[in-house]
CSV table of C-alpha atoms in Angstrom, one decimal:
chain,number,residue,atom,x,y,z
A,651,UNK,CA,78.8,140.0,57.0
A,652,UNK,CA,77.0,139.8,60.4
A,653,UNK,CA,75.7,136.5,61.4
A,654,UNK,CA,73.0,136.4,63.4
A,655,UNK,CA,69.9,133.9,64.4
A,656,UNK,CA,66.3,133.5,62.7
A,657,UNK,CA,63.3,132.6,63.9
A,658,UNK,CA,64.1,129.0,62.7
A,659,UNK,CA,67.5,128.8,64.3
A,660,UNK,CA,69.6,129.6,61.5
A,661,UNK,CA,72.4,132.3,60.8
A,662,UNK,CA,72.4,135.1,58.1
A,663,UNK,CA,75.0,134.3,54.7
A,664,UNK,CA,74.7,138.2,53.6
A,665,UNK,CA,73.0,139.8,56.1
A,666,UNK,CA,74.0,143.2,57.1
A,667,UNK,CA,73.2,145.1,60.5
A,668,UNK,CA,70.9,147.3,58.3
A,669,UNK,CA,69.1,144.1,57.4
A,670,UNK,CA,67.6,142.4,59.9
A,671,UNK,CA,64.3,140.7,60.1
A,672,UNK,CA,61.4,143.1,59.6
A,673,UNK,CA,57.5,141.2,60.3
A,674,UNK,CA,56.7,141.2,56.4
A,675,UNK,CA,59.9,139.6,55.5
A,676,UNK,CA,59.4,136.1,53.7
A,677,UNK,CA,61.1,132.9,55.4
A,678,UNK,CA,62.0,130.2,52.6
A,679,UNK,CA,61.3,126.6,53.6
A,680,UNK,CA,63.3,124.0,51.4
A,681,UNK,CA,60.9,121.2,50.6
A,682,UNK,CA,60.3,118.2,48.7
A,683,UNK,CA,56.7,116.6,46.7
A,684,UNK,CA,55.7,113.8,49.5
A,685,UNK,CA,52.3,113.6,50.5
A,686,UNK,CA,50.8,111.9,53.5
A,687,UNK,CA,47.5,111.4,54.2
A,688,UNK,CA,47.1,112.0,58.5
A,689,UNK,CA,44.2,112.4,60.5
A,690,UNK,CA,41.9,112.8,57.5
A,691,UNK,CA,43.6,116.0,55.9
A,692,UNK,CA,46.8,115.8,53.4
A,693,UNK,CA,49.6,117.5,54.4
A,694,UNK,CA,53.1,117.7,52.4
A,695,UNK,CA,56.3,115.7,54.5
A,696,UNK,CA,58.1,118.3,56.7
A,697,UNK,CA,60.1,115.8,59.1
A,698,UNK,CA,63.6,117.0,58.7
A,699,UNK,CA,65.9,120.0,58.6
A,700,UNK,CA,64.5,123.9,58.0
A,701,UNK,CA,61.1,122.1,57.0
A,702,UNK,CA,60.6,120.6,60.3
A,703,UNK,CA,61.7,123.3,62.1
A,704,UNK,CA,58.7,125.2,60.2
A,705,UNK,CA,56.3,123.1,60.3
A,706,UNK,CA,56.8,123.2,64.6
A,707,UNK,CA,56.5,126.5,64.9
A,708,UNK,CA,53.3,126.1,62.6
A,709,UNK,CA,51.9,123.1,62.8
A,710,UNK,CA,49.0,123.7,60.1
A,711,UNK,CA,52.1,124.9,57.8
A,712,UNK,CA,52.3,121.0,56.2
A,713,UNK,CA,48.7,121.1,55.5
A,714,UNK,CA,48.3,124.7,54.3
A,715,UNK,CA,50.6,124.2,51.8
A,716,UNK,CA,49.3,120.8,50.3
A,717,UNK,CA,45.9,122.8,50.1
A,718,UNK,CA,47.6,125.9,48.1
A,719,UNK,CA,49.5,123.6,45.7
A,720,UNK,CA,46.1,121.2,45.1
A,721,UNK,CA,44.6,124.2,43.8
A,722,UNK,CA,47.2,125.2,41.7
A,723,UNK,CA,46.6,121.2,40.3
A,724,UNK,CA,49.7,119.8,41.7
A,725,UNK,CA,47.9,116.6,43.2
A,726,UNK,CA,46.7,114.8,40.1
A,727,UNK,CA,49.2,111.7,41.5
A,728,UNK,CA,48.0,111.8,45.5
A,729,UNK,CA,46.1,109.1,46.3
A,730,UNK,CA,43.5,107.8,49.5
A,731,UNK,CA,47.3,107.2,51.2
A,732,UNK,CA,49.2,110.1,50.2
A,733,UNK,CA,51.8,110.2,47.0
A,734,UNK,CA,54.3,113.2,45.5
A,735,UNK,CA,53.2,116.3,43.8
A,736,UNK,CA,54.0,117.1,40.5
A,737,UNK,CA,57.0,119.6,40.7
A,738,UNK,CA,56.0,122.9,42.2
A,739,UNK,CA,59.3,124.8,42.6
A,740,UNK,CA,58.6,128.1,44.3
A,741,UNK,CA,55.0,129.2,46.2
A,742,UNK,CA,54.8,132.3,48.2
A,743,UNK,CA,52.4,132.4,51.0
A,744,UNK,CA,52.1,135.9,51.9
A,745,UNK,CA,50.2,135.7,54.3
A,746,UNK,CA,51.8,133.4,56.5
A,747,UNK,CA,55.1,135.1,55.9
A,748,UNK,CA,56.1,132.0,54.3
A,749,UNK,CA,57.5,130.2,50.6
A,750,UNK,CA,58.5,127.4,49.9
A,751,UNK,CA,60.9,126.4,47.3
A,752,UNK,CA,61.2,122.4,46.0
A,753,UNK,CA,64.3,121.6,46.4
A,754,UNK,CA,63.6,117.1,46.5
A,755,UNK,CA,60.7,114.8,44.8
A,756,UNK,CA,61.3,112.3,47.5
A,757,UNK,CA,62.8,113.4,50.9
A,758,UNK,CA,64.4,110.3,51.1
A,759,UNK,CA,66.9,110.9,47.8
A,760,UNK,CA,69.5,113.9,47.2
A,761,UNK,CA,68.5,116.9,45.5
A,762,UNK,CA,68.7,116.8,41.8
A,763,UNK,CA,70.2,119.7,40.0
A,764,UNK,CA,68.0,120.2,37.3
A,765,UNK,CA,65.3,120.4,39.8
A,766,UNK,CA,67.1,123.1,42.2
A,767,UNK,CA,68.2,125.3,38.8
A,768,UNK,CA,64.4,125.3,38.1
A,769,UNK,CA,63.2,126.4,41.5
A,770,UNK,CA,66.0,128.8,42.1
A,771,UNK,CA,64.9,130.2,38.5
A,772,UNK,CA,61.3,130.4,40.1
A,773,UNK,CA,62.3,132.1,43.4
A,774,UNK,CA,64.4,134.6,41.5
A,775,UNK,CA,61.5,136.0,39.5
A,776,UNK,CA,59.2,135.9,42.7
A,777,UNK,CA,62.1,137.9,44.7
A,778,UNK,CA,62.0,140.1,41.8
A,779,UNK,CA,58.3,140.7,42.3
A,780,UNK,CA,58.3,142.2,45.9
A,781,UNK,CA,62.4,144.2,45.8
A,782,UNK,CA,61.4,145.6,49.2
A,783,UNK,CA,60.7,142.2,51.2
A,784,UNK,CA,64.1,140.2,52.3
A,785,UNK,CA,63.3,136.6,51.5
A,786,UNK,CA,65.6,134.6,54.0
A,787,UNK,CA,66.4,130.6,53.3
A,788,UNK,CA,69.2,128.2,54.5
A,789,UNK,CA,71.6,127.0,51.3
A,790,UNK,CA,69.3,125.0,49.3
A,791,UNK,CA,70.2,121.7,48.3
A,792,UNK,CA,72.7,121.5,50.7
A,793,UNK,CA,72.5,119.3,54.4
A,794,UNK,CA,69.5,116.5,53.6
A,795,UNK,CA,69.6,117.4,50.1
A,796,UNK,CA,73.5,116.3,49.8
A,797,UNK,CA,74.9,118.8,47.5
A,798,UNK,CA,77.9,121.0,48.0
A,799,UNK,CA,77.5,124.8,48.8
A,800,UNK,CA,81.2,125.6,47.2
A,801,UNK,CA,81.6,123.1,44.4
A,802,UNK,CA,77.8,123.2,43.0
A,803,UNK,CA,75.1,125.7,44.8
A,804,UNK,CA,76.9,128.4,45.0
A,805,UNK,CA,76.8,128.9,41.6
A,806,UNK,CA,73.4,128.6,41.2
A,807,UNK,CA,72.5,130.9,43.5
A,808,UNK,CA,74.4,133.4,42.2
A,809,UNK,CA,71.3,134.9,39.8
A,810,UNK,CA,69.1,135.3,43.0
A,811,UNK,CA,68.5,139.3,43.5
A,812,UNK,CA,69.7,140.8,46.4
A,813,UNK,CA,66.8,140.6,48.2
A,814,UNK,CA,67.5,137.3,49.1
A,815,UNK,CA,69.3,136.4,52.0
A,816,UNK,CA,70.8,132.7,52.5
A,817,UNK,CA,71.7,131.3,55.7
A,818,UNK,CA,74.6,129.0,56.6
């Protein structure tokens, strides 16, 4: 194992010198359902960890993604003020070199379980989709979302294909 840095500041879990970051490679933001309403456009709540560090090196990010998961019908609960989605899990946005997986309903409480098996179940048939693009994302669940990598996330992550990379 090689560690090494990301655009986002992070280091490699499994990354090998033959795998480095290539420009089509897929960066995995861990996220949560809040929705504000700013400046008269919705965008979802990226104020801590790898989602803030996304969201300030693209600062339409937050709003991009509300607009992906409205039309998918994830804002049936936003109001004039903002709310939460309804649970999204896993989004690729190819285009932006970007996905996001749900890893919170509220940034402010810990990461459920149920709720990370479900996206992680998500991501794992999206990785399986595109085999020759390296999805990268920090340990999900684990920092703001409170869980353990060893005792609990670890696990989990184990069904994810090898095209996914997770960062310490």
């Amino acid at each position: 194992m090689i560690l090494t840095n990301n655009p986002f500041g992070l280091s490699y879990y499994k990354a090998t010198a033959a795998n480095t970051p290539k420009p089509w490679d897929i960066w995995v933001v861990t996220t949560n359902a809040v929705v504000k309403h700013k400046g008269g456009v919705y965008e979802l709540v990226m104020g801590a960890g790898t989602a803030k560090l996304a969201a300030s090196k693209d600062p339409c990010l937050p709003n991009l993604i509300f607009n992906q998961l409205a039309k998918l019908g994830h804002n049936k609960n936003i109001t004039n003020y903002g709310g939460i989605l309804t649970d999204y899990y896993f989004l690729m946005l190819p285009k932006e070199n970007t996905a996001i997986l749900q890893t919170k309903r509220h940034f402010k409480d810990p990461t459920p379980i149920d709720l990370l098996q479900t996206s992680i179940k998500m991501m794992t048939l999206g990785a399986k989709t595109m085999p020759t693009v390296i999805f990268h994302m920090p340990r999900p669940g684990c920092g703001m979302g409170g869980l353990d990598w060893n005792t609990t996330v670890k696990k989990l992550c184990e069904s994810l294909p090898d095209n996914v990379y997770i960062y310490d």
